[in-house]
Structures are given as C-alpha cells and as structure tokens.
C-alpha cells in the first residue's frame, strides 16, 4: 500500500527523503517516487477518467510531467506526497473532462460499451450517464475533497489510513469527509435538477 510521512520503507527512503531529492533534482528520488506511487496514481487517474485507456495514459503522463516541473518548489515541512500527487492527478482529470464535454461528438469508451451491451440498453445508458456524471462532479470539486471521497469510497480506506495518506487528525479528516460528501450531494442533486 501507499505509505506517507516519515516512515522508513523497504527502499530505505522516507517520503521526506524523496521530497528533499525532488527539490534538488535527484534522479534516485524521482525513481523512488515512481516506484512507490505510480501504481496508485495510475489507479486514481483511471477512476477519475474511466475506461478510455488512451485518455488515462495521457492524463497520467501529464500528471508526471507536472510533478517533475513542480518538484523543486516543494515545501519539505508541508508536503504530504500522496496528497500532493492526488491533487495534481485531479487537476489533469478535470482538464480531461472539460475538454471531453467541449468536444461535441466525442465517442467515448462508454459509448462503445453501449453498442455491445447484452443487458437492457436503457439500463446501460443510465449507468454510463451516472458514472460520467460522478466523474465530472469529482473533477469539478476541490481536489482535496475529491481525493478523500475517492480514498474512502473507491479505495475503501479507513479514516486512519486516510489520515496517514493526507495528514491531519482523525477529527479533521472526518470533518473534511463530511464536507466533501455534502458538496458532492449538492452538486449531484443540482445536476439532476438541471436534467
């Protein structure tokens, strides 16, 4: 699993060591970051974007480029690596969804599923629309809120595990999660009222 903070991991580097290395442009720090977080980062991007593997790949690569560009400006005391990475991935997913909805006639992977589905087309269409709506709402939300919702409800992490990843206290994490749920619910209900 992903571990954050000052804990020593199997490769001998803490997340603080990685941040220090990124600040100085150290290749070993970049390798350690990729080894430790690339799988979880790919999974997060895929959950936010969906089944379009080309779009996931593009957003993942853009996330890594943004990480590389910003690494030298990290604050050693304030940076929780996973929270920082999740925020950047969220921004890339949001850019994807903005572009996706601008491009009228864009044929998505979900549309291909509709064409080949064996179940009732109306049910599949409703599921696809709901899934896209959830992803769009997550991409429009504050990155921190989207990240904790994803961690809790898609990854199934406990409050303690979320605290370990993003920092804070149990109480502040519960509060952040409650605010995130409330904002998601409002946006979701608002979208339903518009349709």
Short mmCIF file of N, CA and C in Angstrom, two decimals:
data_model
loop_
_atom_site.label_atom_id
_atom_site.label_comp_id
_atom_site.label_asym_id
_atom_site.label_seq_id
_atom_site.Cartn_x
_atom_site.Cartn_y
_atom_site.Cartn_z
N UNK A 1 0.81 -1.18 0.00
CA UNK A 1 0.00 0.00 0.00
C UNK A 1 0.86 1.25 0.00
N UNK A 2 0.21 2.35 -0.14
CA UNK A 2 0.89 3.64 -0.15
C UNK A 2 1.10 4.07 1.29
N UNK A 3 2.30 4.45 1.63
CA UNK A 3 2.60 4.91 2.98
C UNK A 3 3.22 6.29 2.87
N UNK A 4 2.80 7.18 3.73
CA UNK A 4 3.27 8.55 3.68
C UNK A 4 3.89 8.90 5.02
N UNK A 5 4.49 10.06 5.09
CA UNK A 5 5.01 10.55 6.35
C UNK A 5 6.48 10.21 6.50
N UNK A 6 6.91 10.09 7.72
CA UNK A 6 8.32 9.86 8.00
C UNK A 6 8.69 8.41 8.13
N UNK A 7 7.80 7.48 7.82
CA UNK A 7 8.10 6.07 8.00
C UNK A 7 9.15 5.62 6.99
N UNK A 8 10.08 4.81 7.48
CA UNK A 8 11.10 4.24 6.62
C UNK A 8 10.50 3.07 5.86
N UNK A 9 10.65 3.05 4.57
CA UNK A 9 10.09 1.99 3.75
C UNK A 9 11.19 1.07 3.24
N UNK A 10 10.80 0.02 2.54
CA UNK A 10 11.73 -1.03 2.14
C UNK A 10 12.92 -0.51 1.32
N UNK A 11 12.77 0.56 0.57
CA UNK A 11 13.88 1.07 -0.24
C UNK A 11 14.81 1.98 0.59
N UNK A 12 14.51 2.14 1.87
CA UNK A 12 15.36 2.92 2.75
C UNK A 12 15.09 4.41 2.73
N UNK A 13 14.16 4.88 1.92
CA UNK A 13 13.85 6.31 1.83
C UNK A 13 12.50 6.62 2.46
N UNK A 14 12.45 7.73 3.16
CA UNK A 14 11.16 8.22 3.65
C UNK A 14 10.59 9.15 2.59
N UNK A 15 9.33 9.52 2.74
CA UNK A 15 8.75 10.49 1.81
C UNK A 15 9.48 11.83 1.92
N UNK A 16 9.96 12.17 3.13
CA UNK A 16 10.72 13.41 3.28
C UNK A 16 12.04 13.34 2.51
N UNK A 17 12.67 12.16 2.49
CA UNK A 17 13.89 11.99 1.68
C UNK A 17 13.58 12.21 0.20
N UNK A 18 12.43 11.70 -0.24
CA UNK A 18 12.03 11.87 -1.64
C UNK A 18 11.79 13.35 -1.94
N UNK A 19 11.10 14.05 -1.04
CA UNK A 19 10.85 15.49 -1.25
C UNK A 19 12.17 16.23 -1.34
N UNK A 20 13.09 15.94 -0.42
CA UNK A 20 14.41 16.58 -0.46
C UNK A 20 15.09 16.33 -1.81
N UNK A 21 15.02 15.09 -2.27
CA UNK A 21 15.63 14.73 -3.53
C UNK A 21 14.97 15.42 -4.71
N UNK A 22 13.64 15.52 -4.68
CA UNK A 22 12.94 16.22 -5.76
C UNK A 22 13.32 17.69 -5.78
N UNK A 23 13.49 18.27 -4.61
CA UNK A 23 13.89 19.69 -4.53
C UNK A 23 15.24 19.92 -5.20
N UNK A 24 16.13 18.94 -5.09
CA UNK A 24 17.48 19.11 -5.65
C UNK A 24 17.63 18.47 -7.02
N UNK A 25 16.56 17.86 -7.54
CA UNK A 25 16.62 17.26 -8.87
C UNK A 25 17.30 15.90 -8.89
N UNK A 26 17.33 15.20 -7.78
CA UNK A 26 17.97 13.89 -7.66
C UNK A 26 17.17 12.80 -8.40
N UNK A 27 17.83 12.11 -9.31
CA UNK A 27 17.17 11.05 -10.10
C UNK A 27 16.72 9.88 -9.23
N UNK A 28 17.47 9.55 -8.19
CA UNK A 28 17.09 8.45 -7.30
C UNK A 28 15.78 8.77 -6.58
N UNK A 29 15.60 10.02 -6.23
CA UNK A 29 14.35 10.43 -5.58
C UNK A 29 13.18 10.28 -6.55
N UNK A 30 13.41 10.69 -7.79
CA UNK A 30 12.36 10.54 -8.81
C UNK A 30 12.02 9.07 -9.00
N UNK A 31 13.03 8.20 -9.07
CA UNK A 31 12.80 6.76 -9.23
C UNK A 31 12.03 6.21 -8.04
N UNK A 32 12.42 6.63 -6.84
CA UNK A 32 11.72 6.16 -5.63
C UNK A 32 10.26 6.62 -5.64
N UNK A 33 10.03 7.87 -6.05
CA UNK A 33 8.66 8.39 -6.13
C UNK A 33 7.84 7.54 -7.10
N UNK A 34 8.39 7.28 -8.26
CA UNK A 34 7.68 6.49 -9.28
C UNK A 34 7.44 5.06 -8.80
N UNK A 35 8.46 4.45 -8.20
CA UNK A 35 8.30 3.08 -7.69
C UNK A 35 7.21 2.99 -6.64
N UNK A 36 7.18 3.99 -5.76
CA UNK A 36 6.27 3.95 -4.63
C UNK A 36 4.84 4.34 -5.00
N UNK A 37 4.67 5.30 -5.91
CA UNK A 37 3.35 5.88 -6.12
C UNK A 37 2.75 5.72 -7.51
N UNK A 38 3.50 5.28 -8.51
CA UNK A 38 2.95 5.29 -9.87
C UNK A 38 1.73 4.39 -10.02
N UNK A 39 1.72 3.24 -9.39
CA UNK A 39 0.58 2.33 -9.50
C UNK A 39 -0.68 2.96 -8.89
N UNK A 40 -0.56 3.51 -7.70
CA UNK A 40 -1.70 4.15 -7.04
C UNK A 40 -2.16 5.38 -7.82
N UNK A 41 -1.20 6.10 -8.39
CA UNK A 41 -1.53 7.29 -9.16
C UNK A 41 -2.27 6.93 -10.44
N UNK A 42 -1.81 5.88 -11.11
CA UNK A 42 -2.50 5.39 -12.32
C UNK A 42 -3.94 5.01 -11.97
N UNK A 43 -4.09 4.29 -10.87
CA UNK A 43 -5.43 3.83 -10.44
C UNK A 43 -6.34 5.02 -10.17
N UNK A 44 -5.82 6.05 -9.52
CA UNK A 44 -6.62 7.24 -9.23
C UNK A 44 -7.05 7.93 -10.52
N UNK A 45 -6.11 8.12 -11.43
CA UNK A 45 -6.44 8.77 -12.71
C UNK A 45 -7.49 7.94 -13.46
N UNK A 46 -7.33 6.63 -13.48
CA UNK A 46 -8.28 5.76 -14.17
C UNK A 46 -9.67 5.86 -13.55
N UNK A 47 -9.74 5.96 -12.25
CA UNK A 47 -11.04 6.09 -11.58
C UNK A 47 -11.70 7.42 -11.89
N UNK A 48 -10.91 8.45 -12.01
CA UNK A 48 -11.47 9.77 -12.29
C UNK A 48 -11.86 9.93 -13.75
N UNK A 49 -11.18 9.24 -14.65
CA UNK A 49 -11.45 9.40 -16.08
C UNK A 49 -12.32 8.29 -16.64
N UNK A 50 -12.10 7.07 -16.22
CA UNK A 50 -12.93 5.98 -16.73
C UNK A 50 -12.16 5.05 -17.65
N UNK A 51 -12.91 4.38 -18.53
CA UNK A 51 -12.37 3.30 -19.33
C UNK A 51 -11.59 3.69 -20.57
N UNK A 52 -11.47 4.95 -20.87
CA UNK A 52 -10.74 5.38 -22.05
C UNK A 52 -9.24 5.32 -21.73
N UNK A 53 -8.59 4.19 -22.06
CA UNK A 53 -7.20 3.97 -21.68
C UNK A 53 -6.24 5.01 -22.27
N UNK A 54 -6.53 5.48 -23.47
CA UNK A 54 -5.69 6.50 -24.08
C UNK A 54 -5.76 7.79 -23.27
N UNK A 55 -6.96 8.17 -22.85
CA UNK A 55 -7.13 9.39 -22.04
C UNK A 55 -6.48 9.22 -20.67
N UNK A 56 -6.62 8.03 -20.08
CA UNK A 56 -5.99 7.77 -18.78
C UNK A 56 -4.48 7.88 -18.92
N UNK A 57 -3.94 7.27 -19.96
CA UNK A 57 -2.50 7.32 -20.20
C UNK A 57 -2.01 8.76 -20.39
N UNK A 58 -2.75 9.53 -21.18
CA UNK A 58 -2.38 10.93 -21.40
C UNK A 58 -2.41 11.72 -20.10
N UNK A 59 -3.47 11.56 -19.33
CA UNK A 59 -3.60 12.31 -18.07
C UNK A 59 -2.52 11.87 -17.07
N UNK A 60 -2.22 10.59 -17.04
CA UNK A 60 -1.16 10.08 -16.16
C UNK A 60 0.19 10.70 -16.54
N UNK A 61 0.49 10.72 -17.84
CA UNK A 61 1.75 11.31 -18.30
C UNK A 61 1.80 12.81 -18.00
N UNK A 62 0.69 13.50 -18.21
CA UNK A 62 0.65 14.93 -17.89
C UNK A 62 0.83 15.16 -16.39
N UNK A 63 0.28 14.25 -15.59
CA UNK A 63 0.46 14.35 -14.14
C UNK A 63 1.93 14.22 -13.78
N UNK A 64 2.61 13.24 -14.36
CA UNK A 64 4.03 13.04 -14.06
C UNK A 64 4.86 14.24 -14.52
N UNK A 65 4.51 14.81 -15.67
CA UNK A 65 5.22 16.00 -16.15
C UNK A 65 5.03 17.17 -15.18
N UNK A 66 3.80 17.34 -14.70
CA UNK A 66 3.52 18.42 -13.74
C UNK A 66 4.27 18.18 -12.43
N UNK A 67 4.32 16.92 -12.00
CA UNK A 67 5.06 16.57 -10.78
C UNK A 67 6.53 16.91 -10.95
N UNK A 68 7.10 16.53 -12.09
CA UNK A 68 8.52 16.80 -12.34
C UNK A 68 8.79 18.30 -12.37
N UNK A 69 7.89 19.05 -12.98
CA UNK A 69 8.09 20.50 -13.07
C UNK A 69 7.98 21.19 -11.72
N UNK A 70 7.13 20.67 -10.84
CA UNK A 70 6.89 21.34 -9.56
C UNK A 70 7.75 20.80 -8.42
N UNK A 71 8.46 19.72 -8.64
CA UNK A 71 9.21 19.06 -7.57
C UNK A 71 10.21 19.94 -6.85
N UNK A 72 10.86 20.83 -7.56
CA UNK A 72 11.87 21.69 -6.95
C UNK A 72 11.27 22.73 -6.01
N UNK A 73 9.96 22.96 -6.14
CA UNK A 73 9.30 24.00 -5.32
C UNK A 73 8.58 23.42 -4.11
N UNK A 74 8.72 22.14 -3.86
CA UNK A 74 8.04 21.53 -2.72
C UNK A 74 8.54 22.07 -1.39
N UNK A 75 7.64 22.13 -0.42
CA UNK A 75 7.98 22.54 0.93
C UNK A 75 8.16 21.27 1.76
N UNK A 76 9.35 21.05 2.25
CA UNK A 76 9.68 19.83 2.99
C UNK A 76 8.77 19.61 4.18
N UNK A 77 8.42 20.67 4.87
CA UNK A 77 7.62 20.53 6.09
C UNK A 77 6.13 20.35 5.79
N UNK A 78 5.67 20.90 4.70
CA UNK A 78 4.23 20.92 4.43
C UNK A 78 3.76 19.84 3.46
N UNK A 79 4.64 19.22 2.70
CA UNK A 79 4.23 18.33 1.63
C UNK A 79 3.98 16.92 2.12
N UNK A 80 2.77 16.43 1.89
CA UNK A 80 2.42 15.02 2.03
C UNK A 80 2.39 14.52 0.60
N UNK A 81 3.32 13.65 0.25
CA UNK A 81 3.48 13.27 -1.15
C UNK A 81 2.20 12.77 -1.80
N UNK A 82 1.50 11.86 -1.16
CA UNK A 82 0.32 11.32 -1.81
C UNK A 82 -0.74 12.40 -2.00
N UNK A 83 -0.96 13.24 -1.02
CA UNK A 83 -1.93 14.32 -1.17
C UNK A 83 -1.56 15.26 -2.30
N UNK A 84 -0.28 15.57 -2.43
CA UNK A 84 0.21 16.44 -3.50
C UNK A 84 0.01 15.78 -4.86
N UNK A 85 0.38 14.51 -4.96
CA UNK A 85 0.22 13.77 -6.22
C UNK A 85 -1.25 13.66 -6.60
N UNK A 86 -2.10 13.36 -5.62
CA UNK A 86 -3.54 13.22 -5.90
C UNK A 86 -4.13 14.55 -6.38
N UNK A 87 -3.66 15.66 -5.84
CA UNK A 87 -4.14 16.97 -6.27
C UNK A 87 -3.76 17.23 -7.72
N UNK A 88 -2.54 16.90 -8.09
CA UNK A 88 -2.11 17.10 -9.47
C UNK A 88 -2.89 16.19 -10.41
N UNK A 89 -3.08 14.93 -10.03
CA UNK A 89 -3.86 14.00 -10.85
C UNK A 89 -5.29 14.50 -11.02
N UNK A 90 -5.85 15.03 -9.96
CA UNK A 90 -7.21 15.57 -10.01
C UNK A 90 -7.30 16.70 -11.03
N UNK A 91 -6.32 17.59 -11.01
CA UNK A 91 -6.31 18.70 -11.98
C UNK A 91 -6.26 18.19 -13.41
N UNK A 92 -5.47 17.16 -13.65
CA UNK A 92 -5.37 16.61 -15.01
C UNK A 92 -6.69 15.95 -15.42
N UNK A 93 -7.35 15.27 -14.49
CA UNK A 93 -8.65 14.67 -14.79
C UNK A 93 -9.69 15.75 -15.07
N UNK A 94 -9.63 16.83 -14.31
CA UNK A 94 -10.56 17.95 -14.53
C UNK A 94 -10.35 18.55 -15.91
N UNK A 95 -9.10 18.70 -16.32
CA UNK A 95 -8.81 19.21 -17.67
C UNK A 95 -9.37 18.27 -18.74
N UNK A 96 -9.22 16.97 -18.51
CA UNK A 96 -9.76 15.99 -19.46
C UNK A 96 -11.28 16.16 -19.59
N UNK A 97 -11.98 16.24 -18.46
CA UNK A 97 -13.45 16.31 -18.51
C UNK A 97 -13.93 17.62 -19.14
N UNK A 98 -13.22 18.71 -18.87
CA UNK A 98 -13.59 19.97 -19.52
C UNK A 98 -13.46 19.85 -21.03
N UNK A 99 -12.37 19.26 -21.48
CA UNK A 99 -12.15 19.08 -22.92
C UNK A 99 -13.17 18.09 -23.49
N UNK A 100 -13.43 17.01 -22.76
CA UNK A 100 -14.36 15.97 -23.20
C UNK A 100 -15.75 16.56 -23.47
N UNK A 101 -16.21 17.41 -22.57
CA UNK A 101 -17.54 17.98 -22.74
C UNK A 101 -17.57 19.14 -23.72
N UNK A 102 -16.41 19.70 -24.06
CA UNK A 102 -16.34 20.72 -25.10
C UNK A 102 -16.39 20.08 -26.48
N UNK A 103 -15.79 18.90 -26.60
CA UNK A 103 -15.71 18.22 -27.89
C UNK A 103 -17.02 17.51 -28.19
N UNK A 104 -17.93 18.20 -28.82
CA UNK A 104 -19.22 17.60 -29.17
C UNK A 104 -18.97 16.48 -30.17
N UNK A 105 -19.65 15.38 -29.94
CA UNK A 105 -19.49 14.24 -30.84
C UNK A 105 -18.33 13.34 -30.47
N UNK A 106 -17.70 13.59 -29.34
CA UNK A 106 -16.59 12.75 -28.90
C UNK A 106 -17.14 11.37 -28.53
N UNK A 107 -16.65 10.34 -29.19
CA UNK A 107 -17.12 8.97 -28.95
C UNK A 107 -16.26 8.37 -27.85
N UNK A 108 -16.84 8.14 -26.69
CA UNK A 108 -16.09 7.62 -25.56
C UNK A 108 -16.14 6.10 -25.50
N UNK A 109 -15.32 5.54 -24.64
CA UNK A 109 -15.31 4.09 -24.44
C UNK A 109 -16.66 3.63 -23.91
N UNK A 110 -17.32 4.49 -23.10
CA UNK A 110 -18.62 4.12 -22.57
C UNK A 110 -19.66 3.96 -23.70
N UNK A 111 -19.54 4.77 -24.73
CA UNK A 111 -20.45 4.65 -25.87
C UNK A 111 -20.24 3.31 -26.56
N UNK A 112 -18.99 2.88 -26.68
CA UNK A 112 -18.69 1.58 -27.28
C UNK A 112 -19.30 0.46 -26.46
N UNK A 113 -19.27 0.59 -25.14
CA UNK A 113 -19.89 -0.41 -24.27
C UNK A 113 -21.39 -0.49 -24.55
N UNK A 114 -22.01 0.67 -24.73
CA UNK A 114 -23.44 0.70 -25.03
C UNK A 114 -23.76 -0.10 -26.28
N UNK A 115 -22.95 0.06 -27.30
CA UNK A 115 -23.22 -0.59 -28.57
C UNK A 115 -23.09 -2.10 -28.49
N UNK A 116 -22.24 -2.59 -27.56
CA UNK A 116 -22.02 -4.03 -27.49
C UNK A 116 -22.68 -4.69 -26.28
N UNK A 117 -23.45 -3.93 -25.52
CA UNK A 117 -24.02 -4.44 -24.27
C UNK A 117 -25.10 -5.48 -24.53
N UNK A 118 -25.09 -6.51 -23.67
CA UNK A 118 -26.11 -7.54 -23.76
C UNK A 118 -27.29 -7.23 -22.85
N UNK A 119 -27.11 -6.35 -21.88
CA UNK A 119 -28.22 -6.02 -20.99
C UNK A 119 -29.11 -4.98 -21.66
N UNK A 120 -30.14 -4.59 -20.93
CA UNK A 120 -31.10 -3.63 -21.46
C UNK A 120 -30.39 -2.32 -21.78
N UNK A 121 -30.52 -1.81 -22.99
CA UNK A 121 -29.83 -0.57 -23.37
C UNK A 121 -30.17 0.61 -22.46
N UNK A 122 -31.40 0.70 -22.01
CA UNK A 122 -31.79 1.83 -21.15
C UNK A 122 -31.04 1.77 -19.82
N UNK A 123 -30.91 0.56 -19.27
CA UNK A 123 -30.19 0.40 -18.00
C UNK A 123 -28.71 0.73 -18.16
N UNK A 124 -28.12 0.26 -19.25
CA UNK A 124 -26.71 0.53 -19.50
C UNK A 124 -26.50 2.02 -19.70
N UNK A 125 -27.37 2.66 -20.47
CA UNK A 125 -27.26 4.09 -20.71
C UNK A 125 -27.34 4.87 -19.39
N UNK A 126 -28.27 4.48 -18.53
CA UNK A 126 -28.42 5.16 -17.24
C UNK A 126 -27.15 4.99 -16.40
N UNK A 127 -26.57 3.80 -16.41
CA UNK A 127 -25.35 3.54 -15.65
C UNK A 127 -24.19 4.38 -16.20
N UNK A 128 -24.06 4.41 -17.52
CA UNK A 128 -22.99 5.19 -18.15
C UNK A 128 -23.15 6.67 -17.83
N UNK A 129 -24.38 7.18 -17.93
CA UNK A 129 -24.62 8.60 -17.63
C UNK A 129 -24.31 8.92 -16.17
N UNK A 130 -24.70 8.03 -15.26
CA UNK A 130 -24.43 8.24 -13.84
C UNK A 130 -22.94 8.22 -13.58
N UNK A 131 -22.24 7.25 -14.16
CA UNK A 131 -20.79 7.14 -13.97
C UNK A 131 -20.09 8.39 -14.48
N UNK A 132 -20.46 8.85 -15.67
CA UNK A 132 -19.85 10.06 -16.22
C UNK A 132 -20.18 11.27 -15.36
N UNK A 133 -21.39 11.34 -14.86
CA UNK A 133 -21.79 12.47 -14.01
C UNK A 133 -20.97 12.48 -12.72
N UNK A 134 -20.77 11.31 -12.11
CA UNK A 134 -19.97 11.22 -10.88
C UNK A 134 -18.54 11.66 -11.16
N UNK A 135 -17.96 11.19 -12.26
CA UNK A 135 -16.58 11.58 -12.60
C UNK A 135 -16.48 13.08 -12.86
N UNK A 136 -17.46 13.62 -13.56
CA UNK A 136 -17.45 15.05 -13.84
C UNK A 136 -17.55 15.86 -12.54
N UNK A 137 -18.45 15.46 -11.66
CA UNK A 137 -18.61 16.16 -10.38
C UNK A 137 -17.30 16.09 -9.57
N UNK A 138 -16.69 14.91 -9.50
CA UNK A 138 -15.43 14.78 -8.78
C UNK A 138 -14.36 15.68 -9.38
N UNK A 139 -14.35 15.80 -10.70
CA UNK A 139 -13.32 16.63 -11.35
C UNK A 139 -13.55 18.12 -11.10
N UNK A 140 -14.80 18.51 -10.84
CA UNK A 140 -15.11 19.92 -10.60
C UNK A 140 -14.95 20.32 -9.14
N UNK A 141 -14.91 19.33 -8.26
CA UNK A 141 -14.80 19.61 -6.83
C UNK A 141 -13.38 20.02 -6.46
N UNK A 142 -13.24 20.58 -5.27
CA UNK A 142 -11.94 20.84 -4.67
C UNK A 142 -11.15 19.53 -4.71
N UNK A 143 -9.89 19.58 -5.12
CA UNK A 143 -9.08 18.37 -5.28
C UNK A 143 -8.96 17.58 -3.98
N UNK A 144 -8.86 18.28 -2.86
CA UNK A 144 -8.74 17.60 -1.57
C UNK A 144 -10.01 16.80 -1.27
N UNK A 145 -11.16 17.40 -1.54
CA UNK A 145 -12.43 16.70 -1.31
C UNK A 145 -12.56 15.49 -2.22
N UNK A 146 -12.23 15.66 -3.48
CA UNK A 146 -12.32 14.55 -4.43
C UNK A 146 -11.38 13.42 -4.00
N UNK A 147 -10.20 13.77 -3.54
CA UNK A 147 -9.22 12.76 -3.13
C UNK A 147 -9.70 11.96 -1.91
N UNK A 148 -10.28 12.65 -0.91
CA UNK A 148 -10.74 11.90 0.27
C UNK A 148 -11.96 11.05 -0.05
N UNK A 149 -12.84 11.55 -0.91
CA UNK A 149 -14.00 10.74 -1.33
C UNK A 149 -13.55 9.50 -2.09
N UNK A 150 -12.60 9.68 -2.99
CA UNK A 150 -12.06 8.55 -3.75
C UNK A 150 -11.39 7.55 -2.83
N UNK A 151 -10.59 8.05 -1.88
CA UNK A 151 -9.90 7.16 -0.94
C UNK A 151 -10.90 6.37 -0.10
N UNK A 152 -11.94 7.04 0.39
CA UNK A 152 -12.91 6.39 1.27
C UNK A 152 -13.83 5.43 0.51
N UNK A 153 -14.41 5.90 -0.60
CA UNK A 153 -15.48 5.13 -1.22
C UNK A 153 -15.05 4.29 -2.41
N UNK A 154 -13.96 4.63 -3.06
CA UNK A 154 -13.50 3.80 -4.17
C UNK A 154 -12.38 2.86 -3.72
N UNK A 155 -11.48 3.37 -2.87
CA UNK A 155 -10.39 2.54 -2.39
C UNK A 155 -10.74 1.79 -1.11
N UNK A 156 -11.83 2.21 -0.44
CA UNK A 156 -12.26 1.53 0.78
C UNK A 156 -11.33 1.73 1.96
N UNK A 157 -10.62 2.86 1.99
CA UNK A 157 -9.70 3.11 3.09
C UNK A 157 -10.43 3.57 4.35
N UNK A 158 -9.85 3.23 5.48
CA UNK A 158 -10.40 3.67 6.76
C UNK A 158 -9.99 5.12 7.01
N UNK A 159 -10.60 5.73 8.01
CA UNK A 159 -10.24 7.10 8.39
C UNK A 159 -8.76 7.15 8.77
N UNK A 160 -8.29 6.17 9.52
CA UNK A 160 -6.88 6.15 9.94
C UNK A 160 -5.95 6.08 8.73
N UNK A 161 -6.31 5.30 7.73
CA UNK A 161 -5.49 5.20 6.52
C UNK A 161 -5.50 6.52 5.73
N UNK A 162 -6.65 7.19 5.72
CA UNK A 162 -6.75 8.47 5.03
C UNK A 162 -5.90 9.51 5.75
N UNK A 163 -5.92 9.51 7.07
CA UNK A 163 -5.07 10.42 7.86
C UNK A 163 -3.61 10.16 7.51
N UNK A 164 -3.23 8.89 7.42
CA UNK A 164 -1.85 8.54 7.10
C UNK A 164 -1.44 9.07 5.73
N UNK A 165 -2.35 9.02 4.77
CA UNK A 165 -2.04 9.47 3.41
C UNK A 165 -2.01 10.99 3.28
N UNK A 166 -3.00 11.66 3.86
CA UNK A 166 -3.18 13.09 3.61
C UNK A 166 -2.79 13.98 4.78
N UNK A 167 -2.53 13.39 5.92
CA UNK A 167 -2.18 14.19 7.08
C UNK A 167 -3.42 14.67 7.82
N UNK A 168 -3.20 15.40 8.88
CA UNK A 168 -4.30 15.90 9.71
C UNK A 168 -4.56 14.97 10.87
N UNK A 169 -5.71 15.18 11.49
CA UNK A 169 -6.12 14.34 12.62
C UNK A 169 -7.34 13.53 12.21
N UNK A 170 -7.70 12.59 13.04
CA UNK A 170 -8.90 11.80 12.77
C UNK A 170 -10.12 12.70 12.69
N UNK A 171 -10.21 13.64 13.63
CA UNK A 171 -11.36 14.55 13.67
C UNK A 171 -11.40 15.46 12.44
N UNK A 172 -10.25 16.02 12.06
CA UNK A 172 -10.24 16.91 10.89
C UNK A 172 -10.55 16.12 9.61
N UNK A 173 -10.12 14.87 9.55
CA UNK A 173 -10.40 14.04 8.37
C UNK A 173 -11.88 13.70 8.29
N UNK A 174 -12.48 13.36 9.43
CA UNK A 174 -13.93 13.10 9.44
C UNK A 174 -14.70 14.34 8.99
N UNK A 175 -14.28 15.49 9.47
CA UNK A 175 -14.93 16.74 9.11
C UNK A 175 -14.76 17.03 7.61
N UNK A 176 -13.55 16.85 7.09
CA UNK A 176 -13.28 17.06 5.66
C UNK A 176 -14.13 16.11 4.81
N UNK A 177 -14.24 14.87 5.26
CA UNK A 177 -15.05 13.88 4.54
C UNK A 177 -16.52 14.26 4.56
N UNK A 178 -17.01 14.74 5.69
CA UNK A 178 -18.41 15.17 5.78
C UNK A 178 -18.68 16.35 4.85
N UNK A 179 -17.77 17.33 4.83
CA UNK A 179 -17.92 18.47 3.92
C UNK A 179 -17.87 18.03 2.46
N UNK A 180 -16.98 17.08 2.16
CA UNK A 180 -16.85 16.58 0.79
C UNK A 180 -18.13 15.86 0.37
N UNK A 181 -18.68 15.04 1.26
CA UNK A 181 -19.94 14.33 0.94
C UNK A 181 -21.07 15.32 0.71
N UNK A 182 -21.13 16.33 1.57
CA UNK A 182 -22.19 17.34 1.44
C UNK A 182 -22.06 18.09 0.11
N UNK A 183 -20.84 18.50 -0.24
CA UNK A 183 -20.65 19.20 -1.52
C UNK A 183 -20.98 18.29 -2.70
N UNK A 184 -20.56 17.02 -2.63
CA UNK A 184 -20.86 16.09 -3.72
C UNK A 184 -22.37 15.94 -3.88
N UNK A 185 -23.06 15.72 -2.75
CA UNK A 185 -24.51 15.55 -2.79
C UNK A 185 -25.20 16.77 -3.40
N UNK A 186 -24.78 17.96 -3.00
CA UNK A 186 -25.37 19.19 -3.55
C UNK A 186 -25.15 19.29 -5.06
N UNK A 187 -23.94 19.00 -5.49
CA UNK A 187 -23.64 19.07 -6.92
C UNK A 187 -24.42 18.01 -7.69
N UNK A 188 -24.52 16.81 -7.13
CA UNK A 188 -25.21 15.72 -7.80
C UNK A 188 -26.71 16.04 -7.91
N UNK A 189 -27.29 16.51 -6.81
CA UNK A 189 -28.71 16.87 -6.85
C UNK A 189 -28.95 18.05 -7.78
N UNK A 190 -28.02 19.00 -7.81
CA UNK A 190 -28.13 20.15 -8.71
C UNK A 190 -28.09 19.71 -10.18
N UNK A 191 -27.25 18.76 -10.47
CA UNK A 191 -27.16 18.23 -11.84
C UNK A 191 -28.44 17.50 -12.21
N UNK A 192 -29.01 16.77 -11.25
CA UNK A 192 -30.26 16.04 -11.51
C UNK A 192 -31.41 17.00 -11.75
N UNK A 193 -31.41 18.13 -11.02
CA UNK A 193 -32.47 19.12 -11.21
C UNK A 193 -32.39 19.78 -12.58
N UNK A 194 -31.15 19.91 -13.11
CA UNK A 194 -30.96 20.55 -14.42
C UNK A 194 -31.41 19.66 -15.56
N UNK A 195 -31.40 18.33 -15.36
CA UNK A 195 -31.75 17.44 -16.47
C UNK A 195 -33.21 17.10 -16.53
#
